[in-house]
Amino acid sequence: MNTSSPGPARNNRKAPRCERHDAFLHPEEQAELVARFPSGHQAQMAFLLAAYTRNASVVAALLGTRARTVRRHCRGWSLPPGPRLRRALRRRVLDLVCPRCLSDRAVEEARQAKRDARRAARRTPREQDGPHR
């Protein structure tokens, strides 16, 4: 790992690693993950807030903390987040940044859309027949 490069690799010795996909990531996917991963807890919290349309209560529910705490950490609160909050924050950011997680989510959304379309197609003929008694 090149620690003289800009980005998160420069600030911390450990590059971000997705627990589920680390063994499967190609070098170019790993480089993309490192480039997109925000460095520092404040940047990670701001990234999550931006991803969830500035809704601090949703981010707080995902991280298991209060909305006020999320807003404070995003603004650069003097107290650093605890280890539990740091792990949850890192896990959520990795889910939004990891290329394999993103492709898995896209595949699952496509499957769900197909399921919904099949259900709607089955429901439509029954609703057109009229009320049955």
PDB file of N, CA and C in Angstrom, residues 53-88:
ATOM      1  N   THR A  53     -30.061  11.587   2.376  1.00  0.00           N
ATOM      2  CA  THR A  53     -30.701  12.884   2.138  1.00  0.00           C
ATOM      3  C   THR A  53     -30.791  13.760   3.394  1.00  0.00           C
ATOM      4  N   ARG A  54     -29.679  13.885   4.082  1.00  0.00           N
ATOM      5  CA  ARG A  54     -29.550  14.760   5.256  1.00  0.00           C
ATOM      6  C   ARG A  54     -30.544  14.441   6.369  1.00  0.00           C
ATOM      7  N   ASN A  55     -31.001  13.205   6.446  1.00  0.00           N
ATOM      8  CA  ASN A  55     -31.948  12.807   7.478  1.00  0.00           C
ATOM      9  C   ASN A  55     -31.172  12.188   8.640  1.00  0.00           C
ATOM     10  N   ALA A  56     -30.887  12.996   9.655  1.00  0.00           N
ATOM     11  CA  ALA A  56     -30.061  12.550  10.772  1.00  0.00           C
ATOM     12  C   ALA A  56     -30.746  11.461  11.589  1.00  0.00           C
ATOM     13  N   SER A  57     -32.067  11.458  11.666  1.00  0.00           N
ATOM     14  CA  SER A  57     -32.750  10.439  12.465  1.00  0.00           C
ATOM     15  C   SER A  57     -32.641   9.059  11.815  1.00  0.00           C
ATOM     16  N   VAL A  58     -32.614   8.990  10.482  1.00  0.00           N
ATOM     17  CA  VAL A  58     -32.431   7.700   9.805  1.00  0.00           C
ATOM     18  C   VAL A  58     -31.020   7.184  10.047  1.00  0.00           C
ATOM     19  N   VAL A  59     -30.030   8.054   9.905  1.00  0.00           N
ATOM     20  CA  VAL A  59     -28.641   7.659  10.144  1.00  0.00           C
ATOM     21  C   VAL A  59     -28.459   7.238  11.595  1.00  0.00           C
ATOM     22  N   ALA A  60     -29.084   7.947  12.514  1.00  0.00           N
ATOM     23  CA  ALA A  60     -28.990   7.591  13.931  1.00  0.00           C
ATOM     24  C   ALA A  60     -29.597   6.219  14.192  1.00  0.00           C
ATOM     25  N   ALA A  61     -30.731   5.920  13.550  1.00  0.00           N
ATOM     26  CA  ALA A  61     -31.349   4.607  13.722  1.00  0.00           C
ATOM     27  C   ALA A  61     -30.454   3.505  13.155  1.00  0.00           C
ATOM     28  N   LEU A  62     -29.812   3.767  12.031  1.00  0.00           N
ATOM     29  CA  LEU A  62     -28.904   2.778  11.445  1.00  0.00           C
ATOM     30  C   LEU A  62     -27.691   2.514  12.329  1.00  0.00           C
ATOM     31  N   LEU A  63     -27.198   3.563  12.973  1.00  0.00           N
ATOM     32  CA  LEU A  63     -26.001   3.438  13.798  1.00  0.00           C
ATOM     33  C   LEU A  63     -26.301   3.090  15.247  1.00  0.00           C
ATOM     34  N   GLY A  64     -27.552   3.165  15.627  1.00  0.00           N
ATOM     35  CA  GLY A  64     -27.914   2.846  17.007  1.00  0.00           C
ATOM     36  C   GLY A  64     -27.550   3.942  17.994  1.00  0.00           C
ATOM     37  N   THR A  65     -27.728   5.176  17.598  1.00  0.00           N
ATOM     38  CA  THR A  65     -27.421   6.308  18.465  1.00  0.00           C
ATOM     39  C   THR A  65     -28.511   7.368  18.286  1.00  0.00           C
ATOM     40  N   ARG A  66     -28.307   8.572  18.844  1.00  0.00           N
ATOM     41  CA  ARG A  66     -29.307   9.632  18.727  1.00  0.00           C
ATOM     42  C   ARG A  66     -28.990  10.554  17.557  1.00  0.00           C
ATOM     43  N   ALA A  67     -30.011  11.211  17.034  1.00  0.00           N
ATOM     44  CA  ALA A  67     -29.835  12.135  15.908  1.00  0.00           C
ATOM     45  C   ALA A  67     -28.935  13.305  16.305  1.00  0.00           C
ATOM     46  N   ARG A  68     -29.054  13.734  17.549  1.00  0.00           N
ATOM     47  CA  ARG A  68     -28.226  14.835  18.025  1.00  0.00           C
ATOM     48  C   ARG A  68     -26.742  14.451  17.980  1.00  0.00           C
ATOM     49  N   THR A  69     -26.439  13.216  18.340  1.00  0.00           N
ATOM     50  CA  THR A  69     -25.061  12.724  18.303  1.00  0.00           C
ATOM     51  C   THR A  69     -24.542  12.706  16.868  1.00  0.00           C
ATOM     52  N   VAL A  70     -25.376  12.281  15.935  1.00  0.00           N
ATOM     53  CA  VAL A  70     -24.979  12.246  14.525  1.00  0.00           C
ATOM     54  C   VAL A  70     -24.644  13.652  14.050  1.00  0.00           C
ATOM     55  N   ARG A  71     -25.503  14.623  14.342  1.00  0.00           N
ATOM     56  CA  ARG A  71     -25.266  16.002  13.922  1.00  0.00           C
ATOM     57  C   ARG A  71     -23.980  16.562  14.541  1.00  0.00           C
ATOM     58  N   ARG A  72     -23.757  16.256  15.812  1.00  0.00           N
ATOM     59  CA  ARG A  72     -22.552  16.751  16.495  1.00  0.00           C
ATOM     60  C   ARG A  72     -21.282  16.179  15.863  1.00  0.00           C
ATOM     61  N   HIS A  73     -21.279  14.867  15.614  1.00  0.00           N
ATOM     62  CA  HIS A  73     -20.087  14.251  15.019  1.00  0.00           C
ATOM     63  C   HIS A  73     -19.855  14.758  13.598  1.00  0.00           C
ATOM     64  N   CYS A  74     -20.915  15.057  12.888  1.00  0.00           N
ATOM     65  CA  CYS A  74     -20.790  15.581  11.529  1.00  0.00           C
ATOM     66  C   CYS A  74     -20.176  16.977  11.544  1.00  0.00           C
ATOM     67  N   ARG A  75     -20.479  17.755  12.574  1.00  0.00           N
ATOM     68  CA  ARG A  75     -19.937  19.113  12.705  1.00  0.00           C
ATOM     69  C   ARG A  75     -18.539  19.138  13.301  1.00  0.00           C
ATOM     70  N   GLY A  76     -18.016  17.984  13.740  1.00  0.00           N
ATOM     71  CA  GLY A  76     -16.672  17.955  14.311  1.00  0.00           C
ATOM     72  C   GLY A  76     -16.660  18.108  15.808  1.00  0.00           C
ATOM     73  N   TRP A  77     -17.555  17.413  16.485  1.00  0.00           N
ATOM     74  CA  TRP A  77     -17.646  17.440  17.934  1.00  0.00           C
ATOM     75  C   TRP A  77     -16.299  17.068  18.546  1.00  0.00           C
ATOM     76  N   SER A  78     -15.958  17.649  19.676  1.00  0.00           N
ATOM     77  CA  SER A  78     -14.635  17.435  20.268  1.00  0.00           C
ATOM     78  C   SER A  78     -14.445  15.995  20.753  1.00  0.00           C
ATOM     79  N   LEU A  79     -15.516  15.342  21.180  1.00  0.00           N
ATOM     80  CA  LEU A  79     -15.378  13.958  21.625  1.00  0.00           C
ATOM     81  C   LEU A  79     -15.456  13.008  20.426  1.00  0.00           C
ATOM     82  N   PRO A  80     -14.462  12.122  20.273  1.00  0.00           N
ATOM     83  CA  PRO A  80     -14.522  11.179  19.144  1.00  0.00           C
ATOM     84  C   PRO A  80     -15.582  10.116  19.407  1.00  0.00           C
ATOM     85  N   PRO A  81     -16.120   9.517  18.346  1.00  0.00           N
ATOM     86  CA  PRO A  81     -17.103   8.445  18.557  1.00  0.00           C
ATOM     87  C   PRO A  81     -16.449   7.246  19.222  1.00  0.00           C
ATOM     88  N   GLY A  82     -17.227   6.537  20.015  1.00  0.00           N
ATOM     89  CA  GLY A  82     -16.714   5.356  20.697  1.00  0.00           C
ATOM     90  C   GLY A  82     -16.463   4.204  19.733  1.00  0.00           C
ATOM     91  N   PRO A  83     -15.863   3.124  20.226  1.00  0.00           N
ATOM     92  CA  PRO A  83     -15.523   2.005  19.335  1.00  0.00           C
ATOM     93  C   PRO A  83     -16.741   1.353  18.688  1.00  0.00           C
ATOM     94  N   ARG A  84     -17.844   1.240  19.417  1.00  0.00           N
ATOM     95  CA  ARG A  84     -19.040   0.616  18.845  1.00  0.00           C
ATOM     96  C   ARG A  84     -19.601   1.466  17.715  1.00  0.00           C
ATOM     97  N   LEU A  85     -19.649   2.763  17.930  1.00  0.00           N
ATOM     98  CA  LEU A  85     -20.152   3.680  16.913  1.00  0.00           C
ATOM     99  C   LEU A  85     -19.212   3.734  15.710  1.00  0.00           C
ATOM    100  N   ARG A  86     -17.906   3.688  15.953  1.00  0.00           N
ATOM    101  CA  ARG A  86     -16.940   3.686  14.846  1.00  0.00           C
ATOM    102  C   ARG A  86     -17.102   2.446  13.980  1.00  0.00           C
ATOM    103  N   ARG A  87     -17.291   1.282  14.609  1.00  0.00           N
ATOM    104  CA  ARG A  87     -17.485   0.043  13.838  1.00  0.00           C
ATOM    105  C   ARG A  87     -18.768   0.107  13.024  1.00  0.00           C
ATOM    106  N   ALA A  88     -19.848   0.576  13.628  1.00  0.00           N
ATOM    107  CA  ALA A  88     -21.128   0.677  12.907  1.00  0.00           C
ATOM    108  C   ALA A  88     -21.020   1.676  11.761  1.00  0.00           C
TER     109      ALA A  88
END
